[in-house]
Every structure is written in C-alpha cells, then in structure tokens.
C-alpha cells in the first residue's frame, strides 16, 4: 500500500483538466496592465460616478409606482399610469446605467416567449453582479431576492417596484411561502408578468453550469431558458467564489472601452408529466439543455453554506475540503503533524479550548492559532473535540495507509452498543468523519448513514461495514482515495496539484475521465 506525504496536499488547479466552476483567474500581460492602469485612472472613475448618479435617479420612479398602495393591493400586478410611467422610466434609466458602465451593446438572439407561453424564465450561467442586465431584453420580469435586500438603499426600492418574491433565511416558513407565491404567479394565466430565476443560485466562472435548484420548476409550468454570454476578449466580469472581488471586477469592467453582452432565448421547454411532478428532474433536464447550447459541462456542483460542494452518488463532498487548508496552515508554521500528540481517547469526547489546542500543536502565532482552530466544529462554549484534531492530524500525517486511517477514524468515533458486545459507528460519528475528511455537510452525511444502516438490523455501522463503504465501494472508495491520497508532488516544488491527471475531483464530478479516478447571491 502506497504512503501519502504531507507535501501532497494541494488545492484544485482550475487552469487544466475539467474546469472548477468556482475559481476565476485573470492573467494580464504587461500591455494589458498598462492599458488598465491608464483607462482605470481616466475612464473608470467617470463611468462609475455617472452610473451611481443614474442608480439614484431610479429611486423616484421606483418609489412613485408603489407609494400610497396597501400591502393587499401589492399582492396583485400594478396597472394603469403607474405601470406605464414608472416601468418605462426604470427600463430606460437601467439601460443608461449599464451603458455608462461600458456595456455599449446588448445583442439579442431568438424570440422571447409571451407570459402565456412561458410564465417562468431561467437564465444561466450566473457569473457576475452585472447579470441583471438580462432583465432589460426581458422587459423587467419579476425576480426572487433575499428579504434582507429590502434594507439596502435604492436596491430595496427597486425590489418593491419589481414586486419581487422575497425569501428570508431567518424565517423557516419563508421558503414554503415563496414556493406558493411562485406557483400562484406562474399559474395566473398571464395575469402576472414573467418571473425570472437564476437557478444556479450563485456565481460561477462560466466554464460549467452549477446544479440547478428546483425553485424555478416547482410550479411545473413551461419555462424558457435564457443564455447569457460575455463574448469579450478579456473576461473582466466573472465574480466567482475564488477570484477578483467586487471592486476589482467593477473597476476592470468599467476600464474596458466596450463590453458586449449576448442574450439568447432558447425555445420554450415544455415539461413531461413526470417532470411536472418532479422539480429536481425538471431542473436537471433543463440544465443539460442549456449546457449543451452553451457548449460547457453540466455539473453537480453547488454551494452548501459558504462552501462549494459537488454531489457524488448520495453524498456531497467539498471541492476543496478545509482539511487541505489546515494542512497548508500547518506547513506554513513549519509543523509536521506526525510530531503532534492530540491525546485523544477512542470513543470518548474530550473538549479542548483554543489555548489547549495551541499548546498541543505547538503554535505560538495568535493569528495562525485562531485560523487553524476555526477549521474544527465548535460547541456553544467555543470548544472543539480532541478526536476531531487527532483524526485531522492523522490524515495530514501521510504515514498511514487508507485502511489504517479509516480504522483509526472508526476507533475514535465508534461507541459501545447499547445491547451486545462490540462498537458501532452511529450517525454523529459518521457525519463528523465525513465532514473532516471529505468536507461533507453534516446533514448530507447523516442522510447517507441512515440509508447505509437500512440494510442491517442496527442503527450503527460496524468496522467492516464502514471500511466496505469507504474503501471498497465502487464510487465512495474512489472518493476517499481521491481526497486522502491526492496526486503526488515532489517536496519543495509548487503545491498546486496536477488537475489534468485522472485524479481530479472535478473529473469525478463531470464524469469526463475513465476509471480509476482520483481528483459567493
């Protein structure tokens, strides 16, 4: 059995092999840098200033449309002079705003369907905060937005003007209400304007489509796919999870002499009876149609919390587990995991504070201690389980085979059976192991544990069952091998992995490499 080296841990390389849709790198030549410095100093400030002036001019029109109307009246589409004057005013000023930011041309292909033909529009890929430009050729359809955005100056007024469907992250009943409202508007027989969704739910780098969320497809009505392209020589607009920030994207785009946007309306997609009953199936099929039209992969990648994950069978795994980042932090500190004794006792939870954590890992830099400590799950008192630290260090050590590592994981988190001899791995321990080693969200891991236990009489997994799952299962065995034994890189060289090898997790997700495989809105 081959051994792993601590130097083997490396992030994804998005520049080769199957694309990582969450990473955008902008490489500029010296001439391009000089051009951006010049135009960024002369053109960008003027453009941004004028655009913000126009943005604030939008507020009176947005306010005028809803002023004096009750909440009950706002539950129906606005008509009459309010609709005519305010709608045309907002539409014209919005086009001027994007023109001032450098979007001189919006090229439209295809034919937009009527609200009766397609009550719902789905736009992709969602790659930037400039994507609302797609609302202009769609005649300002209704949108879905976070309720928290109502408190943002001007933006909140525009959302009220739009009669947007609002979802709150803090209200458990909010999502159910949104589903009901989407269904009510989509089935109104053309009474309501179309509703536009970005079904990916977050921004990517345009190189692949993220997994579509089912919200746009719950009503089971026909939808019209809308493709967004930015066919410019330099991609300054992408705002991905890892890449240029808001201000840099805004500055670089405003520094371009001319930016072009292509909006393409595909034929209306009519769901089958099965798709009408199954929003997830409907979403997946529309995603594939749009990916084929764009010429890019349709992936199972999505965001869970604040981390990008991909779906592998019945499990969700992080594209870049926090364990890898912890390894980089420890290497930066010059610390070898094999030299640390976490003093964890198998089967017993022992909580430690941040100070005890620093002593065990022999770390003295407060900032580095806080960073490393944050990678572990903390209880309400801010303590972490010593077993979590022990397993993470063992995985980073590289001195154990996969069999030995999974055996250690089982010993640390397995509990005595309530009835009968031996130990079993229950839901919490199983979820912790997968969260630490693969970056799997705990709810997804708990669901998989319940499915694995259905085949047996108990609610826990034996060591044999756990290793059959983690080492010998055709899919999950490859996942563990990918994340715990990445492609080797010589010590002292760059720690960026060769993602073009058959061992990239993105290759696993896209299904583009033959076995054996290894790998924010």
mmCIF file of N, CA and C in Angstrom, residues 321-367:
data_model
loop_
_atom_site.group_PDB
_atom_site.id
_atom_site.type_symbol
_atom_site.label_atom_id
_atom_site.label_comp_id
_atom_site.label_asym_id
_atom_site.label_seq_id
_atom_site.Cartn_x
_atom_site.Cartn_y
_atom_site.Cartn_z
ATOM 1 N N UNK A 321 -11.781 20.525 0.559
ATOM 2 C CA UNK A 321 -12.067 20.370 1.995
ATOM 3 C C UNK A 321 -11.193 21.273 2.845
ATOM 4 N N UNK A 322 -11.746 21.707 3.958
ATOM 5 C CA UNK A 322 -10.989 22.585 4.848
ATOM 6 C C UNK A 322 -9.762 21.880 5.416
ATOM 7 N N UNK A 323 -9.770 20.560 5.389
ATOM 8 C CA UNK A 323 -8.599 19.808 5.832
ATOM 9 C C UNK A 323 -7.376 20.180 5.006
ATOM 10 N N UNK A 324 -7.560 20.392 3.711
ATOM 11 C CA UNK A 324 -6.430 20.775 2.865
ATOM 12 C C UNK A 324 -5.882 22.129 3.277
ATOM 13 N N UNK A 325 -6.797 23.063 3.589
ATOM 14 C CA UNK A 325 -6.360 24.382 4.014
ATOM 15 C C UNK A 325 -5.634 24.313 5.354
ATOM 16 N N UNK A 326 -6.118 23.439 6.247
ATOM 17 C CA UNK A 326 -5.439 23.244 7.522
ATOM 18 C C UNK A 326 -4.024 22.736 7.297
ATOM 19 N N UNK A 327 -3.869 21.815 6.341
ATOM 20 C CA UNK A 327 -2.532 21.323 6.028
ATOM 21 C C UNK A 327 -1.607 22.420 5.564
ATOM 22 N N UNK A 328 -2.123 23.354 4.762
ATOM 23 C CA UNK A 328 -1.291 24.466 4.308
ATOM 24 C C UNK A 328 -0.896 25.374 5.467
ATOM 25 N N UNK A 329 -1.838 25.584 6.408
ATOM 26 C CA UNK A 329 -1.540 26.420 7.572
ATOM 27 C C UNK A 329 -0.430 25.786 8.413
ATOM 28 N N UNK A 330 -0.522 24.478 8.624
ATOM 29 C CA UNK A 330 0.487 23.798 9.443
ATOM 30 C C UNK A 330 1.848 23.790 8.750
ATOM 31 N N UNK A 331 1.850 23.600 7.427
ATOM 32 C CA UNK A 331 3.124 23.627 6.705
ATOM 33 C C UNK A 331 3.758 25.008 6.785
ATOM 34 N N UNK A 332 2.890 26.047 6.699
ATOM 35 C CA UNK A 332 3.407 27.417 6.788
ATOM 36 C C UNK A 332 4.047 27.665 8.143
ATOM 37 N N UNK A 333 3.488 27.014 9.158
ATOM 38 C CA UNK A 333 4.052 27.164 10.501
ATOM 39 C C UNK A 333 5.275 26.268 10.710
ATOM 40 N N UNK A 334 5.620 25.465 9.698
ATOM 41 C CA UNK A 334 6.766 24.562 9.825
ATOM 42 C C UNK A 334 6.491 23.399 10.749
ATOM 43 N N UNK A 335 5.229 23.001 10.877
ATOM 44 C CA UNK A 335 4.841 21.962 11.822
ATOM 45 C C UNK A 335 4.539 20.671 11.085
ATOM 46 N N UNK A 336 5.100 19.566 11.547
ATOM 47 C CA UNK A 336 4.799 18.259 10.992
ATOM 48 C C UNK A 336 3.715 17.601 11.836
ATOM 49 N N UNK A 337 2.591 17.193 11.234
ATOM 50 C CA UNK A 337 1.510 16.573 12.014
ATOM 51 C C UNK A 337 1.943 15.338 12.778
ATOM 52 N N UNK A 338 2.963 14.631 12.276
ATOM 53 C CA UNK A 338 3.399 13.412 12.944
ATOM 54 C C UNK A 338 4.064 13.694 14.286
ATOM 55 N N UNK A 339 4.479 14.939 14.514
ATOM 56 C CA UNK A 339 5.162 15.291 15.762
ATOM 57 C C UNK A 339 4.199 15.753 16.843
ATOM 58 N N UNK A 340 2.890 15.737 16.546
ATOM 59 C CA UNK A 340 1.895 16.245 17.487
ATOM 60 C C UNK A 340 1.124 15.087 18.090
ATOM 61 N N UNK A 341 0.985 15.090 19.400
ATOM 62 C CA UNK A 341 0.167 14.107 20.092
ATOM 63 C C UNK A 341 -1.115 14.793 20.556
ATOM 64 N N UNK A 342 -2.238 14.479 19.880
ATOM 65 C CA UNK A 342 -3.504 15.137 20.215
ATOM 66 C C UNK A 342 -4.123 14.591 21.498
ATOM 67 N N UNK A 343 -3.608 13.473 22.020
ATOM 68 C CA UNK A 343 -4.052 12.890 23.289
ATOM 69 C C UNK A 343 -5.556 12.611 23.307
ATOM 70 N N UNK A 344 -6.049 12.106 22.182
ATOM 71 C CA UNK A 344 -7.476 11.768 22.099
ATOM 72 C C UNK A 344 -7.696 10.336 22.551
ATOM 73 N N UNK A 345 -8.789 10.097 23.257
ATOM 74 C CA UNK A 345 -9.143 8.763 23.713
ATOM 75 C C UNK A 345 -10.242 8.207 22.818
ATOM 76 N N UNK A 346 -10.057 6.982 22.282
ATOM 77 C CA UNK A 346 -11.069 6.389 21.403
ATOM 78 C C UNK A 346 -12.427 6.302 22.097
ATOM 79 N N UNK A 347 -13.455 6.716 21.369
ATOM 80 C CA UNK A 347 -14.817 6.577 21.871
ATOM 81 C C UNK A 347 -15.216 7.566 22.942
ATOM 82 N N UNK A 348 -14.326 8.472 23.331
ATOM 83 C CA UNK A 348 -14.634 9.437 24.385
ATOM 84 C C UNK A 348 -14.416 10.863 23.891
ATOM 85 N N UNK A 349 -15.425 11.690 24.095
ATOM 86 C CA UNK A 349 -15.322 13.080 23.687
ATOM 87 C C UNK A 349 -14.579 13.875 24.754
ATOM 88 N N UNK A 350 -13.504 14.547 24.347
ATOM 89 C CA UNK A 350 -12.732 15.399 25.256
ATOM 90 C C UNK A 350 -12.597 16.777 24.611
ATOM 91 N N UNK A 351 -13.286 17.758 25.178
ATOM 92 C CA UNK A 351 -13.311 19.086 24.592
ATOM 93 C C UNK A 351 -12.117 19.912 25.053
ATOM 94 N N UNK A 352 -11.519 20.663 24.132
ATOM 95 C CA UNK A 352 -10.362 21.482 24.467
ATOM 96 C C UNK A 352 -10.603 22.916 23.990
ATOM 97 N N UNK A 353 -9.975 23.857 24.667
ATOM 98 C CA UNK A 353 -10.096 25.272 24.315
ATOM 99 C C UNK A 353 -9.055 25.637 23.266
ATOM 100 N N UNK A 354 -9.118 26.874 22.807
ATOM 101 C CA UNK A 354 -8.161 27.332 21.807
ATOM 102 C C UNK A 354 -6.748 27.372 22.378
ATOM 103 N N UNK A 355 -6.607 27.713 23.660
ATOM 104 C CA UNK A 355 -5.278 27.743 24.278
ATOM 105 C C UNK A 355 -4.683 26.340 24.369
ATOM 106 N N UNK A 356 -5.516 25.361 24.774
ATOM 107 C CA UNK A 356 -5.033 23.980 24.830
ATOM 108 C C UNK A 356 -4.684 23.469 23.435
ATOM 109 N N UNK A 357 -5.472 23.856 22.461
ATOM 110 C CA UNK A 357 -5.207 23.489 21.070
ATOM 111 C C UNK A 357 -3.849 24.023 20.634
ATOM 112 N N UNK A 358 -3.553 25.281 20.972
ATOM 113 C CA UNK A 358 -2.273 25.890 20.589
ATOM 114 C C UNK A 358 -1.112 25.156 21.247
ATOM 115 N N UNK A 359 -1.271 24.752 22.514
ATOM 116 C CA UNK A 359 -0.189 24.029 23.200
ATOM 117 C C UNK A 359 0.039 22.663 22.568
ATOM 118 N N UNK A 360 -1.032 21.972 22.227
ATOM 119 C CA UNK A 360 -0.880 20.646 21.640
ATOM 120 C C UNK A 360 -0.188 20.713 20.285
ATOM 121 N N UNK A 361 -0.538 21.723 19.479
ATOM 122 C CA UNK A 361 0.047 21.832 18.150
ATOM 123 C C UNK A 361 1.336 22.642 18.137
ATOM 124 N N UNK A 362 1.744 23.153 19.295
ATOM 125 C CA UNK A 362 2.986 23.906 19.424
ATOM 126 C C UNK A 362 2.982 25.136 18.513
ATOM 127 N N UNK A 363 1.842 25.827 18.520
ATOM 128 C CA UNK A 363 1.699 27.047 17.730
ATOM 129 C C UNK A 363 1.753 28.245 18.661
ATOM 130 N N UNK A 364 2.462 29.300 18.247
ATOM 131 C CA UNK A 364 2.600 30.486 19.092
ATOM 132 C C UNK A 364 1.978 31.729 18.471
ATOM 133 N N UNK A 365 1.851 31.758 17.148
ATOM 134 C CA UNK A 365 1.279 32.924 16.476
ATOM 135 C C UNK A 365 -0.230 32.948 16.717
ATOM 136 N N UNK A 366 -0.764 33.966 17.428
ATOM 137 C CA UNK A 366 -2.210 34.003 17.736
ATOM 138 C C UNK A 366 -3.095 33.947 16.504
ATOM 139 N N UNK A 367 -2.680 34.656 15.446
ATOM 140 C CA UNK A 367 -3.491 34.669 14.226
ATOM 141 C C UNK A 367 -3.531 33.285 13.583
#
